[in-house]
Amino acid sequence: MASSRTVIIAGAGIGGLTAALAIARHGFGVTVFDQASRLEEIGAGIQLSPNASRILIALGLGEQLRRHVVAPQELRVMNARTARVLARAPLGAVAEKRYGAPYWVIHRGDLQAVISLFISGYGSRILRSTKTGSRSPPAPRSVGWKSGASPSSRPTGCGRTCGSASVIGASRVLPAGPPGGRLRPPTR
Protein backbone atom coordinates (compact mmCIF):
# COMPACT_ATOMS: atom_id res chain seq x y z
CA MET A 1 0.00 0.00 0.00
CA ALA A 2 1.08 3.55 -0.65
CA SER A 3 2.05 5.69 2.27
CA SER A 4 0.11 8.79 3.18
CA ARG A 5 2.94 10.71 1.48
CA THR A 6 1.81 9.61 -1.98
CA VAL A 7 -0.47 11.77 -4.11
CA ILE A 8 -2.14 10.78 -7.38
CA ILE A 9 -3.31 13.55 -9.70
CA ALA A 10 -5.83 12.81 -12.43
CA GLY A 11 -5.15 15.26 -15.25
CA ALA A 12 -1.90 16.53 -16.76
CA GLY A 13 -3.15 19.96 -17.74
CA ILE A 14 -1.59 23.12 -16.42
CA GLY A 15 -3.43 22.89 -13.10
CA GLY A 16 -2.61 19.23 -12.53
CA LEU A 17 1.04 19.63 -13.45
CA THR A 18 1.48 22.74 -11.31
CA ALA A 19 -0.17 21.01 -8.35
CA ALA A 20 2.10 18.00 -8.89
CA LEU A 21 5.22 20.16 -8.86
CA ALA A 22 4.14 22.07 -5.75
CA ILE A 23 3.34 18.84 -3.91
CA ALA A 24 6.55 17.09 -5.03
CA ARG A 25 8.62 20.04 -3.78
CA HIS A 26 7.24 19.30 -0.31
CA GLY A 27 8.59 15.76 -0.34
CA PHE A 28 5.51 13.83 -1.43
CA GLY A 29 5.62 11.14 -4.09
CA VAL A 30 3.42 12.23 -6.99
CA THR A 31 2.02 10.31 -9.94
CA VAL A 32 0.05 12.20 -12.60
CA PHE A 33 -2.33 10.23 -14.82
CA ASP A 34 -3.73 11.54 -18.08
CA GLN A 35 -5.75 10.06 -20.91
CA ALA A 36 -3.62 11.73 -23.56
CA SER A 37 -0.78 9.55 -24.75
CA ARG A 38 1.48 12.63 -25.01
CA LEU A 39 1.38 16.39 -24.62
CA GLU A 40 0.21 17.92 -27.84
CA GLU A 41 0.06 21.50 -29.01
CA ILE A 42 -3.59 21.93 -28.13
CA GLY A 43 -4.83 25.45 -27.71
CA ALA A 44 -2.86 28.57 -28.22
CA GLY A 45 -1.03 31.20 -26.28
CA ILE A 46 -2.19 31.90 -22.75
CA GLN A 47 -1.73 34.94 -20.57
CA LEU A 48 0.03 34.58 -17.24
CA SER A 49 -0.89 37.50 -15.03
CA PRO A 50 1.53 38.47 -12.26
CA ASN A 51 -0.51 36.32 -9.84
CA ALA A 52 0.22 33.24 -11.96
CA SER A 53 3.81 34.05 -12.93
CA ARG A 54 4.65 34.74 -9.26
CA ILE A 55 3.63 31.19 -8.34
CA LEU A 56 5.49 29.62 -11.25
CA ILE A 57 8.65 31.58 -10.40
CA ALA A 58 8.34 30.55 -6.72
CA LEU A 59 8.19 26.92 -7.90
CA GLY A 60 11.59 27.42 -9.56
CA LEU A 61 10.38 27.69 -13.16
CA GLY A 62 11.34 31.32 -13.84
CA GLU A 63 14.63 30.78 -15.68
CA GLN A 64 13.25 28.01 -17.91
CA LEU A 65 10.01 29.88 -18.65
CA ARG A 66 11.83 33.07 -19.64
CA ARG A 67 13.17 31.17 -22.67
CA HIS A 68 9.60 30.63 -23.93
CA VAL A 69 7.58 33.66 -22.87
CA VAL A 70 6.80 36.99 -24.45
CA ALA A 71 6.55 39.93 -22.07
CA PRO A 72 4.25 42.50 -23.72
CA GLN A 73 5.06 46.11 -22.91
CA GLU A 74 1.51 47.41 -23.20
CA LEU A 75 -2.08 46.27 -23.49
CA ARG A 76 -4.29 48.29 -25.83
CA VAL A 77 -8.05 48.09 -26.18
CA MET A 78 -9.00 49.39 -29.60
CA ASN A 79 -12.15 50.10 -31.55
CA ALA A 80 -12.27 47.48 -34.32
CA ARG A 81 -13.85 49.81 -36.85
CA THR A 82 -11.82 52.98 -36.36
CA ALA A 83 -8.62 51.58 -34.81
CA ARG A 84 -8.90 54.30 -32.16
CA VAL A 85 -7.22 53.35 -28.89
CA LEU A 86 -9.90 53.22 -26.19
CA ALA A 87 -7.68 52.29 -23.25
CA ARG A 88 -4.07 51.47 -22.47
CA ALA A 89 -2.49 49.51 -19.63
CA PRO A 90 1.28 49.51 -19.18
CA LEU A 91 2.82 46.07 -18.76
CA GLY A 92 6.48 45.00 -18.98
CA ALA A 93 8.74 46.55 -16.34
CA VAL A 94 5.92 48.79 -15.06
CA ALA A 95 3.65 45.83 -14.25
CA GLU A 96 6.51 43.83 -12.77
CA LYS A 97 7.45 46.69 -10.44
CA ARG A 98 3.85 47.37 -9.45
CA TYR A 99 2.76 43.75 -8.90
CA GLY A 100 6.08 42.14 -8.02
CA ALA A 101 5.99 39.65 -10.90
CA PRO A 102 5.93 39.83 -14.71
CA TYR A 103 2.98 39.64 -17.09
CA TRP A 104 3.78 36.93 -19.62
CA VAL A 105 2.29 35.27 -22.68
CA ILE A 106 3.32 31.69 -23.46
CA HIS A 107 2.12 28.78 -25.58
CA ARG A 108 0.20 26.26 -23.48
CA GLY A 109 2.37 23.37 -24.76
CA ASP A 110 5.59 25.15 -23.79
CA LEU A 111 4.28 25.79 -20.28
CA GLN A 112 3.25 22.15 -19.85
CA ALA A 113 6.60 20.93 -21.17
CA VAL A 114 8.60 23.09 -18.73
CA ILE A 115 6.49 22.03 -15.74
CA SER A 116 6.72 18.35 -16.79
CA LEU A 117 10.51 18.57 -16.96
CA PHE A 118 10.67 19.90 -13.40
CA ILE A 119 8.24 17.27 -12.10
CA SER A 120 10.47 14.47 -13.36
CA GLY A 121 13.39 16.09 -11.52
CA TYR A 122 11.62 15.32 -8.24
CA GLY A 123 11.23 11.65 -9.14
CA SER A 124 7.53 12.07 -9.85
CA ARG A 125 5.89 10.33 -12.76
CA ILE A 126 3.49 11.33 -15.52
CA LEU A 127 1.68 8.26 -16.81
CA ARG A 128 -0.21 8.37 -20.08
CA SER A 129 -3.03 6.35 -21.56
CA THR A 130 -2.45 3.03 -23.29
CA LYS A 131 -5.16 3.85 -25.82
CA THR A 132 -2.65 4.88 -28.50
CA GLY A 133 0.00 2.30 -27.85
CA SER A 134 1.83 3.94 -24.94
CA ARG A 135 3.14 1.57 -22.27
CA SER A 136 1.91 3.74 -19.40
CA PRO A 137 -1.20 2.85 -17.41
CA PRO A 138 -4.45 4.56 -18.37
CA ALA A 139 -5.83 7.57 -16.55
CA PRO A 140 -8.10 6.71 -13.61
CA ARG A 141 -11.30 7.90 -15.27
CA SER A 142 -10.54 5.81 -18.36
CA VAL A 143 -10.63 2.64 -16.26
CA GLY A 144 -13.84 3.52 -14.50
CA TRP A 145 -12.88 5.20 -11.26
CA LYS A 146 -15.96 6.73 -9.71
CA SER A 147 -16.42 9.05 -6.79
CA GLY A 148 -16.93 7.00 -3.67
CA ALA A 149 -14.88 4.08 -5.02
CA SER A 150 -13.26 1.95 -2.36
CA PRO A 151 -9.72 2.88 -1.32
CA SER A 152 -8.47 -0.48 -2.57
CA SER A 153 -9.60 0.18 -6.15
CA ARG A 154 -6.85 1.51 -8.36
CA PRO A 155 -6.04 2.01 -12.02
CA THR A 156 -4.76 -0.95 -13.97
CA GLY A 157 -0.98 -1.08 -13.92
CA CYS A 158 -0.68 1.08 -10.85
CA GLY A 159 0.41 -1.83 -8.68
CA ARG A 160 0.98 -1.28 -5.00
CA THR A 161 1.95 2.35 -5.40
CA CYS A 162 -1.65 3.57 -5.62
CA GLY A 163 -3.44 1.62 -2.88
CA SER A 164 -4.15 4.29 -0.25
CA ALA A 165 -2.75 7.42 -1.84
CA SER A 166 -4.51 10.77 -1.82
CA VAL A 167 -6.18 11.54 -5.15
CA ILE A 168 -6.64 15.00 -6.68
CA GLY A 169 -8.94 15.47 -9.66
CA ALA A 170 -7.45 18.10 -11.97
CA SER A 171 -9.17 17.14 -15.18
CA ARG A 172 -12.01 18.84 -16.95
CA VAL A 173 -14.61 17.51 -19.33
CA LEU A 174 -15.41 19.72 -22.26
CA PRO A 175 -19.04 19.93 -23.41
CA ALA A 176 -19.87 18.57 -26.83
CA GLY A 177 -20.70 22.07 -28.00
CA PRO A 178 -23.75 23.60 -29.63
CA PRO A 179 -25.71 21.87 -32.41
CA GLY A 180 -23.92 22.17 -35.71
CA GLY A 181 -20.60 22.74 -33.97
CA ARG A 182 -20.76 26.54 -34.28
CA LEU A 183 -20.72 28.97 -31.44
CA ARG A 184 -23.34 31.67 -31.77
CA PRO A 185 -23.19 35.14 -30.25
CA PRO A 186 -25.65 35.76 -27.42
CA THR A 187 -28.98 37.26 -28.45
CA ARG A 188 -29.89 40.71 -27.21
PDB file of C-alpha atoms in Angstrom:
ATOM      1  CA  MET A   1       0.000   0.000   0.000  1.00  0.00           C
ATOM      2  CA  ALA A   2       1.085   3.550  -0.653  1.00  0.00           C
ATOM      3  CA  SER A   3       2.053   5.687   2.267  1.00  0.00           C
ATOM      4  CA  SER A   4       0.111   8.794   3.178  1.00  0.00           C
ATOM      5  CA  ARG A   5       2.941  10.712   1.483  1.00  0.00           C
ATOM      6  CA  THR A   6       1.811   9.614  -1.983  1.00  0.00           C
ATOM      7  CA  VAL A   7      -0.473  11.766  -4.113  1.00  0.00           C
ATOM      8  CA  ILE A   8      -2.135  10.781  -7.385  1.00  0.00           C
ATOM      9  CA  ILE A   9      -3.307  13.554  -9.700  1.00  0.00           C
ATOM     10  CA  ALA A  10      -5.834  12.811 -12.432  1.00  0.00           C
ATOM     11  CA  GLY A  11      -5.153  15.261 -15.246  1.00  0.00           C
ATOM     12  CA  ALA A  12      -1.899  16.532 -16.758  1.00  0.00           C
ATOM     13  CA  GLY A  13      -3.151  19.956 -17.740  1.00  0.00           C
ATOM     14  CA  ILE A  14      -1.586  23.124 -16.423  1.00  0.00           C
ATOM     15  CA  GLY A  15      -3.428  22.890 -13.098  1.00  0.00           C
ATOM     16  CA  GLY A  16      -2.612  19.225 -12.525  1.00  0.00           C
ATOM     17  CA  LEU A  17       1.041  19.631 -13.452  1.00  0.00           C
ATOM     18  CA  THR A  18       1.478  22.745 -11.314  1.00  0.00           C
ATOM     19  CA  ALA A  19      -0.167  21.008  -8.350  1.00  0.00           C
ATOM     20  CA  ALA A  20       2.105  18.000  -8.892  1.00  0.00           C
ATOM     21  CA  LEU A  21       5.221  20.164  -8.865  1.00  0.00           C
ATOM     22  CA  ALA A  22       4.142  22.075  -5.747  1.00  0.00           C
ATOM     23  CA  ILE A  23       3.340  18.839  -3.912  1.00  0.00           C
ATOM     24  CA  ALA A  24       6.546  17.086  -5.030  1.00  0.00           C
ATOM     25  CA  ARG A  25       8.618  20.039  -3.778  1.00  0.00           C
ATOM     26  CA  HIS A  26       7.238  19.305  -0.306  1.00  0.00           C
ATOM     27  CA  GLY A  27       8.592  15.759  -0.339  1.00  0.00           C
ATOM     28  CA  PHE A  28       5.509  13.833  -1.434  1.00  0.00           C
ATOM     29  CA  GLY A  29       5.624  11.144  -4.089  1.00  0.00           C
ATOM     30  CA  VAL A  30       3.422  12.229  -6.991  1.00  0.00           C
ATOM     31  CA  THR A  31       2.015  10.312  -9.943  1.00  0.00           C
ATOM     32  CA  VAL A  32       0.053  12.199 -12.597  1.00  0.00           C
ATOM     33  CA  PHE A  33      -2.325  10.233 -14.821  1.00  0.00           C
ATOM     34  CA  ASP A  34      -3.734  11.543 -18.079  1.00  0.00           C
ATOM     35  CA  GLN A  35      -5.749  10.057 -20.911  1.00  0.00           C
ATOM     36  CA  ALA A  36      -3.622  11.735 -23.557  1.00  0.00           C
ATOM     37  CA  SER A  37      -0.778   9.552 -24.747  1.00  0.00           C
ATOM     38  CA  ARG A  38       1.476  12.633 -25.009  1.00  0.00           C
ATOM     39  CA  LEU A  39       1.384  16.388 -24.618  1.00  0.00           C
ATOM     40  CA  GLU A  40       0.214  17.921 -27.844  1.00  0.00           C
ATOM     41  CA  GLU A  41       0.059  21.496 -29.007  1.00  0.00           C
ATOM     42  CA  ILE A  42      -3.585  21.932 -28.133  1.00  0.00           C
ATOM     43  CA  GLY A  43      -4.828  25.448 -27.709  1.00  0.00           C
ATOM     44  CA  ALA A  44      -2.861  28.572 -28.225  1.00  0.00           C
ATOM     45  CA  GLY A  45      -1.033  31.201 -26.277  1.00  0.00           C
ATOM     46  CA  ILE A  46      -2.187  31.900 -22.750  1.00  0.00           C
ATOM     47  CA  GLN A  47      -1.730  34.942 -20.575  1.00  0.00           C
ATOM     48  CA  LEU A  48       0.034  34.578 -17.244  1.00  0.00           C
ATOM     49  CA  SER A  49      -0.893  37.496 -15.034  1.00  0.00           C
ATOM     50  CA  PRO A  50       1.532  38.472 -12.260  1.00  0.00           C
ATOM     51  CA  ASN A  51      -0.514  36.319  -9.843  1.00  0.00           C
ATOM     52  CA  ALA A  52       0.216  33.240 -11.965  1.00  0.00           C
ATOM     53  CA  SER A  53       3.805  34.052 -12.927  1.00  0.00           C
ATOM     54  CA  ARG A  54       4.652  34.743  -9.256  1.00  0.00           C
ATOM     55  CA  ILE A  55       3.626  31.186  -8.341  1.00  0.00           C
ATOM     56  CA  LEU A  56       5.491  29.619 -11.254  1.00  0.00           C
ATOM     57  CA  ILE A  57       8.650  31.579 -10.397  1.00  0.00           C
ATOM     58  CA  ALA A  58       8.341  30.548  -6.724  1.00  0.00           C
ATOM     59  CA  LEU A  59       8.187  26.923  -7.900  1.00  0.00           C
ATOM     60  CA  GLY A  60      11.586  27.416  -9.563  1.00  0.00           C
ATOM     61  CA  LEU A  61      10.384  27.694 -13.161  1.00  0.00           C
ATOM     62  CA  GLY A  62      11.343  31.322 -13.841  1.00  0.00           C
ATOM     63  CA  GLU A  63      14.625  30.782 -15.685  1.00  0.00           C
ATOM     64  CA  GLN A  64      13.248  28.008 -17.914  1.00  0.00           C
ATOM     65  CA  LEU A  65      10.010  29.877 -18.649  1.00  0.00           C
ATOM     66  CA  ARG A  66      11.827  33.069 -19.642  1.00  0.00           C
ATOM     67  CA  ARG A  67      13.171  31.168 -22.673  1.00  0.00           C
ATOM     68  CA  HIS A  68       9.605  30.631 -23.931  1.00  0.00           C
ATOM     69  CA  VAL A  69       7.582  33.663 -22.867  1.00  0.00           C
ATOM     70  CA  VAL A  70       6.801  36.987 -24.450  1.00  0.00           C
ATOM     71  CA  ALA A  71       6.552  39.933 -22.069  1.00  0.00           C
ATOM     72  CA  PRO A  72       4.250  42.504 -23.720  1.00  0.00           C
ATOM     73  CA  GLN A  73       5.056  46.115 -22.907  1.00  0.00           C
ATOM     74  CA  GLU A  74       1.505  47.414 -23.203  1.00  0.00           C
ATOM     75  CA  LEU A  75      -2.084  46.269 -23.493  1.00  0.00           C
ATOM     76  CA  ARG A  76      -4.291  48.285 -25.832  1.00  0.00           C
ATOM     77  CA  VAL A  77      -8.050  48.090 -26.180  1.00  0.00           C
ATOM     78  CA  MET A  78      -9.000  49.388 -29.599  1.00  0.00           C
ATOM     79  CA  ASN A  79     -12.149  50.102 -31.554  1.00  0.00           C
ATOM     80  CA  ALA A  80     -12.267  47.476 -34.316  1.00  0.00           C
ATOM     81  CA  ARG A  81     -13.848  49.813 -36.853  1.00  0.00           C
ATOM     82  CA  THR A  82     -11.820  52.981 -36.361  1.00  0.00           C
ATOM     83  CA  ALA A  83      -8.620  51.585 -34.807  1.00  0.00           C
ATOM     84  CA  ARG A  84      -8.899  54.297 -32.157  1.00  0.00           C
ATOM     85  CA  VAL A  85      -7.223  53.351 -28.891  1.00  0.00           C
ATOM     86  CA  LEU A  86      -9.897  53.224 -26.193  1.00  0.00           C
ATOM     87  CA  ALA A  87      -7.677  52.287 -23.255  1.00  0.00           C
ATOM     88  CA  ARG A  88      -4.066  51.471 -22.471  1.00  0.00           C
ATOM     89  CA  ALA A  89      -2.488  49.509 -19.634  1.00  0.00           C
ATOM     90  CA  PRO A  90       1.275  49.507 -19.176  1.00  0.00           C
ATOM     91  CA  LEU A  91       2.820  46.075 -18.756  1.00  0.00           C
ATOM     92  CA  GLY A  92       6.480  45.003 -18.978  1.00  0.00           C
ATOM     93  CA  ALA A  93       8.738  46.548 -16.335  1.00  0.00           C
ATOM     94  CA  VAL A  94       5.921  48.793 -15.058  1.00  0.00           C
ATOM     95  CA  ALA A  95       3.645  45.833 -14.248  1.00  0.00           C
ATOM     96  CA  GLU A  96       6.506  43.826 -12.774  1.00  0.00           C
ATOM     97  CA  LYS A  97       7.447  46.686 -10.443  1.00  0.00           C
ATOM     98  CA  ARG A  98       3.846  47.369  -9.449  1.00  0.00           C
ATOM     99  CA  TYR A  99       2.757  43.745  -8.898  1.00  0.00           C
ATOM    100  CA  GLY A 100       6.081  42.135  -8.016  1.00  0.00           C
ATOM    101  CA  ALA A 101       5.992  39.651 -10.895  1.00  0.00           C
ATOM    102  CA  PRO A 102       5.925  39.827 -14.707  1.00  0.00           C
ATOM    103  CA  TYR A 103       2.977  39.643 -17.087  1.00  0.00           C
ATOM    104  CA  TRP A 104       3.784  36.935 -19.616  1.00  0.00           C
ATOM    105  CA  VAL A 105       2.290  35.268 -22.675  1.00  0.00           C
ATOM    106  CA  ILE A 106       3.317  31.689 -23.459  1.00  0.00           C
ATOM    107  CA  HIS A 107       2.118  28.782 -25.583  1.00  0.00           C
ATOM    108  CA  ARG A 108       0.205  26.256 -23.482  1.00  0.00           C
ATOM    109  CA  GLY A 109       2.370  23.373 -24.765  1.00  0.00           C
ATOM    110  CA  ASP A 110       5.587  25.150 -23.787  1.00  0.00           C
ATOM    111  CA  LEU A 111       4.283  25.795 -20.275  1.00  0.00           C
ATOM    112  CA  GLN A 112       3.250  22.148 -19.850  1.00  0.00           C
ATOM    113  CA  ALA A 113       6.604  20.925 -21.167  1.00  0.00           C
ATOM    114  CA  VAL A 114       8.598  23.089 -18.733  1.00  0.00           C
ATOM    115  CA  ILE A 115       6.489  22.031 -15.741  1.00  0.00           C
ATOM    116  CA  SER A 116       6.720  18.349 -16.794  1.00  0.00           C
ATOM    117  CA  LEU A 117      10.514  18.573 -16.959  1.00  0.00           C
ATOM    118  CA  PHE A 118      10.674  19.897 -13.405  1.00  0.00           C
ATOM    119  CA  ILE A 119       8.237  17.270 -12.096  1.00  0.00           C
ATOM    120  CA  SER A 120      10.471  14.473 -13.357  1.00  0.00           C
ATOM    121  CA  GLY A 121      13.394  16.092 -11.520  1.00  0.00           C
ATOM    122  CA  TYR A 122      11.618  15.318  -8.242  1.00  0.00           C
ATOM    123  CA  GLY A 123      11.233  11.653  -9.142  1.00  0.00           C
ATOM    124  CA  SER A 124       7.528  12.072  -9.849  1.00  0.00           C
ATOM    125  CA  ARG A 125       5.886  10.328 -12.761  1.00  0.00           C
ATOM    126  CA  ILE A 126       3.487  11.335 -15.517  1.00  0.00           C
ATOM    127  CA  LEU A 127       1.683   8.262 -16.809  1.00  0.00           C
ATOM    128  CA  ARG A 128      -0.211   8.371 -20.075  1.00  0.00           C
ATOM    129  CA  SER A 129      -3.031   6.353 -21.563  1.00  0.00           C
ATOM    130  CA  THR A 130      -2.450   3.034 -23.290  1.00  0.00           C
ATOM    131  CA  LYS A 131      -5.159   3.851 -25.824  1.00  0.00           C
ATOM    132  CA  THR A 132      -2.654   4.880 -28.503  1.00  0.00           C
ATOM    133  CA  GLY A 133       0.002   2.303 -27.845  1.00  0.00           C
ATOM    134  CA  SER A 134       1.829   3.943 -24.936  1.00  0.00           C
ATOM    135  CA  ARG A 135       3.141   1.566 -22.270  1.00  0.00           C
ATOM    136  CA  SER A 136       1.912   3.740 -19.400  1.00  0.00           C
ATOM    137  CA  PRO A 137      -1.205   2.845 -17.406  1.00  0.00           C
ATOM    138  CA  PRO A 138      -4.447   4.564 -18.373  1.00  0.00           C
ATOM    139  CA  ALA A 139      -5.830   7.568 -16.546  1.00  0.00           C
ATOM    140  CA  PRO A 140      -8.105   6.709 -13.605  1.00  0.00           C
ATOM    141  CA  ARG A 141     -11.302   7.896 -15.274  1.00  0.00           C
ATOM    142  CA  SER A 142     -10.538   5.806 -18.363  1.00  0.00           C
ATOM    143  CA  VAL A 143     -10.628   2.641 -16.263  1.00  0.00           C
ATOM    144  CA  GLY A 144     -13.841   3.522 -14.500  1.00  0.00           C
ATOM    145  CA  TRP A 145     -12.875   5.202 -11.255  1.00  0.00           C
ATOM    146  CA  LYS A 146     -15.956   6.733  -9.706  1.00  0.00           C
ATOM    147  CA  SER A 147     -16.423   9.050  -6.786  1.00  0.00           C
ATOM    148  CA  GLY A 148     -16.929   6.997  -3.671  1.00  0.00           C
ATOM    149  CA  ALA A 149     -14.876   4.078  -5.021  1.00  0.00           C
ATOM    150  CA  SER A 150     -13.259   1.946  -2.364  1.00  0.00           C
ATOM    151  CA  PRO A 151      -9.717   2.878  -1.324  1.00  0.00           C
ATOM    152  CA  SER A 152      -8.467  -0.482  -2.573  1.00  0.00           C
ATOM    153  CA  SER A 153      -9.604   0.180  -6.146  1.00  0.00           C
ATOM    154  CA  ARG A 154      -6.848   1.508  -8.362  1.00  0.00           C
ATOM    155  CA  PRO A 155      -6.036   2.013 -12.023  1.00  0.00           C
ATOM    156  CA  THR A 156      -4.763  -0.946 -13.973  1.00  0.00           C
ATOM    157  CA  GLY A 157      -0.980  -1.082 -13.919  1.00  0.00           C
ATOM    158  CA  CYS A 158      -0.681   1.085 -10.846  1.00  0.00           C
ATOM    159  CA  GLY A 159       0.406  -1.832  -8.676  1.00  0.00           C
ATOM    160  CA  ARG A 160       0.982  -1.279  -4.997  1.00  0.00           C
ATOM    161  CA  THR A 161       1.948   2.346  -5.398  1.00  0.00           C
ATOM    162  CA  CYS A 162      -1.651   3.570  -5.619  1.00  0.00           C
ATOM    163  CA  GLY A 163      -3.436   1.616  -2.880  1.00  0.00           C
ATOM    164  CA  SER A 164      -4.146   4.285  -0.251  1.00  0.00           C
ATOM    165  CA  ALA A 165      -2.746   7.415  -1.845  1.00  0.00           C
ATOM    166  CA  SER A 166      -4.506  10.768  -1.821  1.00  0.00           C
ATOM    167  CA  VAL A 167      -6.183  11.540  -5.149  1.00  0.00           C
ATOM    168  CA  ILE A 168      -6.641  15.001  -6.680  1.00  0.00           C
ATOM    169  CA  GLY A 169      -8.936  15.469  -9.659  1.00  0.00           C
ATOM    170  CA  ALA A 170      -7.446  18.096 -11.973  1.00  0.00           C
ATOM    171  CA  SER A 171      -9.175  17.137 -15.184  1.00  0.00           C
ATOM    172  CA  ARG A 172     -12.013  18.836 -16.951  1.00  0.00           C
ATOM    173  CA  VAL A 173     -14.606  17.507 -19.326  1.00  0.00           C
ATOM    174  CA  LEU A 174     -15.415  19.716 -22.262  1.00  0.00           C
ATOM    175  CA  PRO A 175     -19.038  19.931 -23.409  1.00  0.00           C
ATOM    176  CA  ALA A 176     -19.868  18.568 -26.825  1.00  0.00           C
ATOM    177  CA  GLY A 177     -20.701  22.074 -28.002  1.00  0.00           C
ATOM    178  CA  PRO A 178     -23.747  23.603 -29.633  1.00  0.00           C
ATOM    179  CA  PRO A 179     -25.710  21.873 -32.408  1.00  0.00           C
ATOM    180  CA  GLY A 180     -23.921  22.168 -35.713  1.00  0.00           C
ATOM    181  CA  GLY A 181     -20.605  22.738 -33.968  1.00  0.00           C
ATOM    182  CA  ARG A 182     -20.756  26.539 -34.284  1.00  0.00           C
ATOM    183  CA  LEU A 183     -20.723  28.967 -31.439  1.00  0.00           C
ATOM    184  CA  ARG A 184     -23.344  31.668 -31.774  1.00  0.00           C
ATOM    185  CA  PRO A 185     -23.191  35.139 -30.245  1.00  0.00           C
ATOM    186  CA  PRO A 186     -25.651  35.758 -27.417  1.00  0.00           C
ATOM    187  CA  THR A 187     -28.978  37.263 -28.454  1.00  0.00           C
ATOM    188  CA  ARG A 188     -29.894  40.709 -27.214  1.00  0.00           C
TER     189      ARG A 188
END
